[in-house]
Tab-separated table of C-alpha atoms in Angstrom:
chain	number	residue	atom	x	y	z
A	18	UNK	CA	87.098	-70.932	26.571
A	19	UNK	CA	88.559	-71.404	30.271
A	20	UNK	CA	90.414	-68.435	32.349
A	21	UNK	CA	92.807	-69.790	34.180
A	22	UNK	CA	95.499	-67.946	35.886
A	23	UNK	CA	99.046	-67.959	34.919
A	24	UNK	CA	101.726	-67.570	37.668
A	25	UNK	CA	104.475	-65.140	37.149
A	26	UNK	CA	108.294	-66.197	36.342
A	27	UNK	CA	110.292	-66.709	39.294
A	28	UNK	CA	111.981	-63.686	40.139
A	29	UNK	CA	109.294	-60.951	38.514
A	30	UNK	CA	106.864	-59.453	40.738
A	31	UNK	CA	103.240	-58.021	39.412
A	32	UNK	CA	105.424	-54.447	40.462
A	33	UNK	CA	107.894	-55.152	37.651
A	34	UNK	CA	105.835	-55.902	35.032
A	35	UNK	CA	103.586	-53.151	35.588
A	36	UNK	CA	107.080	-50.685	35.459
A	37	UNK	CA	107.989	-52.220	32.050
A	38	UNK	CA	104.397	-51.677	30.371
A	39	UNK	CA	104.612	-48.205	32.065
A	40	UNK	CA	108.048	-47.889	30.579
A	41	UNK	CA	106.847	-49.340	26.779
A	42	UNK	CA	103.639	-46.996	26.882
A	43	UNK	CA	105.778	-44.001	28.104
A	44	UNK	CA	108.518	-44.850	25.473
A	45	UNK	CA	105.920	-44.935	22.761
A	46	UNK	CA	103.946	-41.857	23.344
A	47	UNK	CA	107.784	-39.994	23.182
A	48	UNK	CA	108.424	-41.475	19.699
A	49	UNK	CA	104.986	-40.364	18.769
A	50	UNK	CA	105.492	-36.543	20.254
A	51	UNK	CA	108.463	-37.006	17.825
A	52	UNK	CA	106.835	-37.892	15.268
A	53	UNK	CA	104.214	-35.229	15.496
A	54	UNK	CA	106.420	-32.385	16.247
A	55	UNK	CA	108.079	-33.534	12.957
A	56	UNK	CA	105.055	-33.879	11.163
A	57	UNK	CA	103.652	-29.815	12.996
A	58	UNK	CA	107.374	-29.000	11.546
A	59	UNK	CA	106.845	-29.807	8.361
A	60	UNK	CA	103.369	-28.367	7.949
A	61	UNK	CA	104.324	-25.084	9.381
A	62	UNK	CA	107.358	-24.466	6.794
A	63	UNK	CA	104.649	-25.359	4.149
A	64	UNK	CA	102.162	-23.130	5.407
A	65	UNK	CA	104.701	-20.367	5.772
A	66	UNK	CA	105.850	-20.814	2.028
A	67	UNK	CA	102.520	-21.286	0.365
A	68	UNK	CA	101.298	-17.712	-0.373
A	69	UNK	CA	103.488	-15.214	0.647
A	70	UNK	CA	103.876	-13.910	-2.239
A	71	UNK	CA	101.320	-13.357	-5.058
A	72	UNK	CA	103.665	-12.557	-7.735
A	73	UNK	CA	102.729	-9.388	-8.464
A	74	UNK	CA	105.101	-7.555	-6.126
A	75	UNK	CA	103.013	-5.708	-3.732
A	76	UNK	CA	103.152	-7.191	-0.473
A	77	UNK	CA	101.643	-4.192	1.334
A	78	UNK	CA	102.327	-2.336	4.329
A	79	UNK	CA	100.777	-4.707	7.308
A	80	UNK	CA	103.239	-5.825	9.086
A	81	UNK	CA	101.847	-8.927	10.572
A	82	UNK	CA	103.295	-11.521	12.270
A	83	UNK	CA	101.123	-15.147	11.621
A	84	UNK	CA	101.680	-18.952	12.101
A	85	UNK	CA	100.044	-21.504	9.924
A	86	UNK	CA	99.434	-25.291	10.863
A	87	UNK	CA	97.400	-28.656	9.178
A	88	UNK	CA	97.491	-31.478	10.479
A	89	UNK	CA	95.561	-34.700	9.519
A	90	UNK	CA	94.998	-36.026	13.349
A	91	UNK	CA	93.341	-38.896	13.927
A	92	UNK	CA	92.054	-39.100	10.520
A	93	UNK	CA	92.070	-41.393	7.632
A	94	UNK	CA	91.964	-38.740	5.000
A	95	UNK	CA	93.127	-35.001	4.812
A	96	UNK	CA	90.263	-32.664	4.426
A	97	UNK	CA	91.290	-29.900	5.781
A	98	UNK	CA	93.012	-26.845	3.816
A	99	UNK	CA	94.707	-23.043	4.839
A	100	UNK	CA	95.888	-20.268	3.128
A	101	UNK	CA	97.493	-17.108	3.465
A	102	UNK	CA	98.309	-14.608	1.006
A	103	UNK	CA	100.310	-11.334	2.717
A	104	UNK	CA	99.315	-8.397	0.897
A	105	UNK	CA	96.582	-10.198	-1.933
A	106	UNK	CA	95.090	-6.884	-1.981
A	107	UNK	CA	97.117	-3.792	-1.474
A	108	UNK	CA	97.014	-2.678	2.141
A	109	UNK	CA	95.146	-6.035	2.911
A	110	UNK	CA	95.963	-9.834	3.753
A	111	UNK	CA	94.244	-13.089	3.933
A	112	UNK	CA	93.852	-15.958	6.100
A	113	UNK	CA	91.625	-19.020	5.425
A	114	UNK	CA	90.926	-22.219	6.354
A	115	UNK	CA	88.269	-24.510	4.942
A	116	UNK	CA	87.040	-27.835	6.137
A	117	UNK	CA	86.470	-30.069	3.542
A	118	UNK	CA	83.384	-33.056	3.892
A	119	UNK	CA	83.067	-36.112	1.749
A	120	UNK	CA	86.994	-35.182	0.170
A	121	UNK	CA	89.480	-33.093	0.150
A	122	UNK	CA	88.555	-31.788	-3.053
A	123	UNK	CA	86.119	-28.499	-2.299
A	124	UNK	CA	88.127	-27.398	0.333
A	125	UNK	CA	91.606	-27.561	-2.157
A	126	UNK	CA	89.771	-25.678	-4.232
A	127	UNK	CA	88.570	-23.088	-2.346
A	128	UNK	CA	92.555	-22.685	-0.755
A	129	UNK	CA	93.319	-22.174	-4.765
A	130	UNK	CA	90.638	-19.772	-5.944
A	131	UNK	CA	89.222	-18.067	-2.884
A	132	UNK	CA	91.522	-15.116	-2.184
A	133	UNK	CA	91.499	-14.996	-6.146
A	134	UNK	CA	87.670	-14.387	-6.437
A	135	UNK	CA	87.639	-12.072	-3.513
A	136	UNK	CA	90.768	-9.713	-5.069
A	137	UNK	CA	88.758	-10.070	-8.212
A	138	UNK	CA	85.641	-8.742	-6.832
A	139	UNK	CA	87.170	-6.186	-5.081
A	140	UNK	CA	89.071	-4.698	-7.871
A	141	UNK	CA	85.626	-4.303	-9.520
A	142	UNK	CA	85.327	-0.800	-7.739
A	143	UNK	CA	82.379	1.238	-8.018
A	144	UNK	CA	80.035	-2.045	-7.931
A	145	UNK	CA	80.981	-2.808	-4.194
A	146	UNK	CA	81.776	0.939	-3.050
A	147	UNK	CA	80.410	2.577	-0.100
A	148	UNK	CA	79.154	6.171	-0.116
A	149	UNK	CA	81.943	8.754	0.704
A	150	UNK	CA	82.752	8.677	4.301
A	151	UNK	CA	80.695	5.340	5.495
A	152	UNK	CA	84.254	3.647	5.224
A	153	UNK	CA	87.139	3.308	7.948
A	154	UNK	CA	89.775	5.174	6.366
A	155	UNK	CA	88.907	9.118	6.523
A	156	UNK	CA	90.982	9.266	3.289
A	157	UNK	CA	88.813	6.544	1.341
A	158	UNK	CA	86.026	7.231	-0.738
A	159	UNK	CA	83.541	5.718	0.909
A	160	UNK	CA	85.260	1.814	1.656
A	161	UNK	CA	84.715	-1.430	0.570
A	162	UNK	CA	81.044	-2.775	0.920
A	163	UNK	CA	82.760	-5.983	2.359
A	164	UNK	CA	79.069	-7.736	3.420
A	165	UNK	CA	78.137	-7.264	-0.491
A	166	UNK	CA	81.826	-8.109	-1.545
A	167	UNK	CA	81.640	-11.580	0.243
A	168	UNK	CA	78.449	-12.593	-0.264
A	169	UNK	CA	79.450	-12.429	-3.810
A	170	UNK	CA	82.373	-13.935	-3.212
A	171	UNK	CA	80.820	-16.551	-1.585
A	172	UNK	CA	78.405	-17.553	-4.300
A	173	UNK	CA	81.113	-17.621	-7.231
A	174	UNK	CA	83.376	-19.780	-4.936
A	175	UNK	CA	80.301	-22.141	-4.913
A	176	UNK	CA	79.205	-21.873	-8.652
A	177	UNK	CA	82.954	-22.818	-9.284
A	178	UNK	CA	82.660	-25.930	-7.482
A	179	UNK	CA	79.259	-27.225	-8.790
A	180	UNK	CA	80.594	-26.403	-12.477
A	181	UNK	CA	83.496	-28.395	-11.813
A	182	UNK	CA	81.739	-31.260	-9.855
A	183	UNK	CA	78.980	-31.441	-12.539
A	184	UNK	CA	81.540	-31.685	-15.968
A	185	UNK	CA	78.118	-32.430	-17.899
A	186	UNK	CA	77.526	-36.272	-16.108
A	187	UNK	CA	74.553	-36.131	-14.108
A	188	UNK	CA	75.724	-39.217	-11.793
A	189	UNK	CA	77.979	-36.942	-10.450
A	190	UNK	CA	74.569	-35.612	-8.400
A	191	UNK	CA	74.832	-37.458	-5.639
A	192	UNK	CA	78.239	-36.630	-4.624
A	193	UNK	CA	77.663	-32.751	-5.086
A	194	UNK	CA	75.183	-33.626	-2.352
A	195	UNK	CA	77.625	-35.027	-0.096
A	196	UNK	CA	80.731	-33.092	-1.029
A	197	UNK	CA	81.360	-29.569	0.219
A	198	UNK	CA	83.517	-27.475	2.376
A	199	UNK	CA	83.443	-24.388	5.468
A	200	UNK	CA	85.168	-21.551	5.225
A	201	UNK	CA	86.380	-18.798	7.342
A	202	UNK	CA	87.885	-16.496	5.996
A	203	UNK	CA	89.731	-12.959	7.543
A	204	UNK	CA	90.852	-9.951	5.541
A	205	UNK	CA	93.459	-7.956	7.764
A	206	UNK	CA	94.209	-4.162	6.649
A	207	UNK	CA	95.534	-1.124	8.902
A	208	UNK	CA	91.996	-0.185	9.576
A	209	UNK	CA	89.541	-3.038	9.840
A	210	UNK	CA	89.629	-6.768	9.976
A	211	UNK	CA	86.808	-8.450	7.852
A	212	UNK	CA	85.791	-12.225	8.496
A	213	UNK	CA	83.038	-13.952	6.208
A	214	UNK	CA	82.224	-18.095	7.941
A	215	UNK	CA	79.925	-20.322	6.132
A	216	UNK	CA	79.856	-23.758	8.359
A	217	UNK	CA	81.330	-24.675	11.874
A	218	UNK	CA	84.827	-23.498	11.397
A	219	UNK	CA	85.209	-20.360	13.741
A	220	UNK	CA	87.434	-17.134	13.797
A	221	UNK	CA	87.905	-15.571	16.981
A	222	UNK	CA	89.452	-11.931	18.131
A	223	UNK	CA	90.949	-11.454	21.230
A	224	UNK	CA	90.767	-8.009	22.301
A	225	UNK	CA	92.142	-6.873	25.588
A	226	UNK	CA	90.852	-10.140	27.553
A	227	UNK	CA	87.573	-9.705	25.260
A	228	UNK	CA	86.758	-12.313	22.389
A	229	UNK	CA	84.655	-11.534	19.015
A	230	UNK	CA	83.203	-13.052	16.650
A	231	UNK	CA	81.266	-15.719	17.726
A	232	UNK	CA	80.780	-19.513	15.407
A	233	UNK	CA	78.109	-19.241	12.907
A	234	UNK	CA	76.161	-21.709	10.615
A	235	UNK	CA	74.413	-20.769	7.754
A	236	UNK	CA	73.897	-21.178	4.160
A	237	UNK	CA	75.204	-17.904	2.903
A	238	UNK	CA	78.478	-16.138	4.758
A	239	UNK	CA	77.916	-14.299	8.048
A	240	UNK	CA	80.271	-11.255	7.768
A	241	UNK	CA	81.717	-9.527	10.377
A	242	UNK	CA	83.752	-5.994	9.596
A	243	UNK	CA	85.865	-5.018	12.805
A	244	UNK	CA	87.432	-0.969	13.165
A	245	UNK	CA	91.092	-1.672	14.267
A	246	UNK	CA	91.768	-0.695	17.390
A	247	UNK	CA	95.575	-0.549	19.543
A	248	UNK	CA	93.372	-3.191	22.015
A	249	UNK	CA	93.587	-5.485	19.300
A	250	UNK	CA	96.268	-8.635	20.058
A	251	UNK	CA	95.528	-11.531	17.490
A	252	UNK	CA	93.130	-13.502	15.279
A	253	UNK	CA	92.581	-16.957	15.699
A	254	UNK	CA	90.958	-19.033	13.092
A	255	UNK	CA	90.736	-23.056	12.899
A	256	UNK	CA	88.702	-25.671	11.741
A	257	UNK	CA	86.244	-27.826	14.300
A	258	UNK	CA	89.149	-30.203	14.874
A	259	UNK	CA	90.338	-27.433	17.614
A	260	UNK	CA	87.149	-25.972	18.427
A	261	UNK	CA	85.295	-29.531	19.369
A	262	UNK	CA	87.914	-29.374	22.460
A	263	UNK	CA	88.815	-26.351	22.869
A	264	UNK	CA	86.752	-23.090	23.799
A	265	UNK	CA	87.077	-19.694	22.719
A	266	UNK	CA	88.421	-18.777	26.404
A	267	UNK	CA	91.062	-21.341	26.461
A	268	UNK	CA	92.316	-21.046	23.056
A	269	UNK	CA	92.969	-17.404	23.627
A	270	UNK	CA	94.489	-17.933	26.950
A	271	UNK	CA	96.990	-20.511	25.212
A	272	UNK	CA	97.953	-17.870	22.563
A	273	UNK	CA	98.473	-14.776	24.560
A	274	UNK	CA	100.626	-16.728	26.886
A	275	UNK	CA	102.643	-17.787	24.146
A	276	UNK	CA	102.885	-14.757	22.303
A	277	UNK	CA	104.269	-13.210	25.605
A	278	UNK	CA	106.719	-16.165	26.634
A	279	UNK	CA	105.137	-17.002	29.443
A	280	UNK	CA	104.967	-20.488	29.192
A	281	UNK	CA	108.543	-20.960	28.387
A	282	UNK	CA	109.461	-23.121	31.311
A	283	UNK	CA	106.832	-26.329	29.788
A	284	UNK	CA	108.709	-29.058	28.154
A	285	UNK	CA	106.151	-29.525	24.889
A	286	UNK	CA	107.080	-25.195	24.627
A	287	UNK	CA	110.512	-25.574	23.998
A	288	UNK	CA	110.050	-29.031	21.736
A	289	UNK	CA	107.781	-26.842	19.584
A	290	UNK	CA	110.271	-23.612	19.867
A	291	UNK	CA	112.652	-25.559	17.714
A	292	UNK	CA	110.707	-25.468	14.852
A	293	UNK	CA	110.460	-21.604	14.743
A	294	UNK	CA	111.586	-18.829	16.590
A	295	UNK	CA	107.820	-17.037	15.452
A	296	UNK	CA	105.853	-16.880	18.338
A	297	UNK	CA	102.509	-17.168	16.478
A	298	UNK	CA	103.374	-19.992	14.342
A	299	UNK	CA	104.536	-21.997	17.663
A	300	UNK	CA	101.263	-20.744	19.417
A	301	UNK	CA	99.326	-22.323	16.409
A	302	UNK	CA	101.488	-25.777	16.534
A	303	UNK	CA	100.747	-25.790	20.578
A	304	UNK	CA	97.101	-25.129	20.073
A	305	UNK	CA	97.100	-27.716	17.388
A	306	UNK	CA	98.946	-30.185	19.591
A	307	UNK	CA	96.738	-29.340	22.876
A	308	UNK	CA	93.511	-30.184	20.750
A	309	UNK	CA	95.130	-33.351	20.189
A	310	UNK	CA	95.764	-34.306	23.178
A	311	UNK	CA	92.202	-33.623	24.177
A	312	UNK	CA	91.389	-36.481	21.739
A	313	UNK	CA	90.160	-34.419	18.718
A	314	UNK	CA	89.180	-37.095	16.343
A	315	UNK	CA	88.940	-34.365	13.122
A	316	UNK	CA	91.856	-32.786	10.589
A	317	UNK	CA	93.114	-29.800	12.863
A	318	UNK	CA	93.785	-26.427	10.989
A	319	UNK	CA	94.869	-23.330	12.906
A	320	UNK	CA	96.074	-20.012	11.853
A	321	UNK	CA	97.482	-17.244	14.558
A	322	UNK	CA	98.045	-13.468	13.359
A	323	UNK	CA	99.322	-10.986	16.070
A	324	UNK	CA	97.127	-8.017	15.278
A	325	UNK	CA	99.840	-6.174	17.361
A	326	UNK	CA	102.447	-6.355	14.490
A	327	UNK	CA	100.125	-4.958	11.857
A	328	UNK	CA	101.362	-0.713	12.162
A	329	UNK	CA	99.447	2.042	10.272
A	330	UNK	CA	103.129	3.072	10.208
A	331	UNK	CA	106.249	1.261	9.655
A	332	UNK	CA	106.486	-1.985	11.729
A	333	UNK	CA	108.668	-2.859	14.366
């Protein structure tokens, strides 16, 4: 084939034609925002909706204010799953996210049964009880053995799975091999904040300027159990879709500025304030759409709680 070059129509310079593709490219990256903000809009009313409320009533005393986002990205297939469930235990709540591989289907799962299996265990008592005084609370018996709590947890959750995944046909082998899911997982009370992560999902607290609870990969959960503290300002916790772009320092940074307002004056801020007047659910949505624009190639899951809110007494 021959390259030969074309002269321009009389009357349009190389200038002109370079403003119009500008023009087209800048007029199609708007439609997209649209369409994205849309989409963040519609995942953040279903993430808000979808376990609040346990049915049985108690809803606690926390008080805490949290945002919720999934988003498929620039993937084929949705994988990724959250869930929250204010007051699944009492005095405690629960955040998750899991990061399904090979299918959606592990991680849907574990969004389903998780919080289930760990309000189950815990309800068992004695079996996961501290001695008296080892616990937070000065008025508890002795606390929750959370590292013993999740690990059991842990292994049900996968027991679960494999039972389901077998269903007696033993050609279903080879996908159990390559099917599976991460999970991070945080249990907010008034006194501590408990997160069990099995895979490269990642919760992170922000402390005064100070950030916990460093990624983890492993076969069994690494548990971390937290004393509150008034330093405390929010929880982060997302899927590798945000945390292949974005570091521990910067995601922080993004969410305390938002939770304060001070990055009110930035045109994406006030696209995304019109889908909620909740601080931390816009902070997750902005994270969410930052990661994006860094060219995250995965499912992006993000869920922001503003430690702040939760009051031993009363909330404001």
């Amino acid at each position: 084939m021959t390259l030969r070059e074309v002269p321009l129509p009389e009357g349009i310079s190389s200038s002109a034609v370079h403003k119009t593709i500008t023009d087209s490219q800048k007029a199609k990256l708007s439609r997209r925002r649209r369409l994205e903000i849309q989409r963040l809009k519609s995942s953040c009313r279903e993430a808000a909706t979808d376990g609040d409320d346990d049915g049985d009533g108690d809803t606690g005393d926390s008080c805490g204010v949290h945002g919720a986002v999934s988003v498929m990205g620039r993937r084929r297939e949705m994988e990724d799953a959250v869930s929250v469930e204010k007051g699944f235990y009492g005095k405690y709540d629960y955040f998750g996210v899991y990061d399904g591989h090979g299918g959606s289907n592990v991680a849907e799962e574990c969004r389903n049964r998780m919080h289930a299996i760990v309000r189950e265990e815990v309800e068992r008592g004695d079996t996961w009880r501290k001695k008296k005084g080892s616990g937070f609370d000065e008025d508890d018996d002795g606390g929750i053995d959370w590292e013993m709590v999740m690990g059991k947890c842990f292994e049900r959750m996968d027991e679960e799975v494999g039972e389901k995944g077998n269903c007696g046909n033993n050609n279903n082998k080879v996908e159990e091999m390559t099917v599976g899911s991460t999970v991070v997982v945080a249990i907010v009370g008034r006194e501590e904040v408990v997160v069990a992560n099995c895979g490269d999902s990642r919760a992170v607290i922000c402390r005064n300027g100070d950030y916990y609870l460093k990624p983890y990969v492993s076969s069994m959960p690494e548990v971390t159990i937290s004393k509150r503290t008034e330093a405390d300002e929010f929880i982060i916790l997302a899927s590798d879709g945000l945390w292949d772009v974005i570091s521990n320092e910067v995601a922080c940074q993004v969410v305390r500025r938002c939770l304060s307002g001070r990055i009110k004056s930035q045109e994406i801020f006030n696209q995304i304030s019109k889908i909620s007047n909740n601080r931390a659910e816009v902070a997750a949505v902005l994270l969410t759409e930052l990661a994006m624009a860094k060219g995250s190639k995965d499912n992006i899951s993000v869920i922001v709680v503003e430690l702040k809110k939760f009051r031993r007494f009363g909330c404001s």
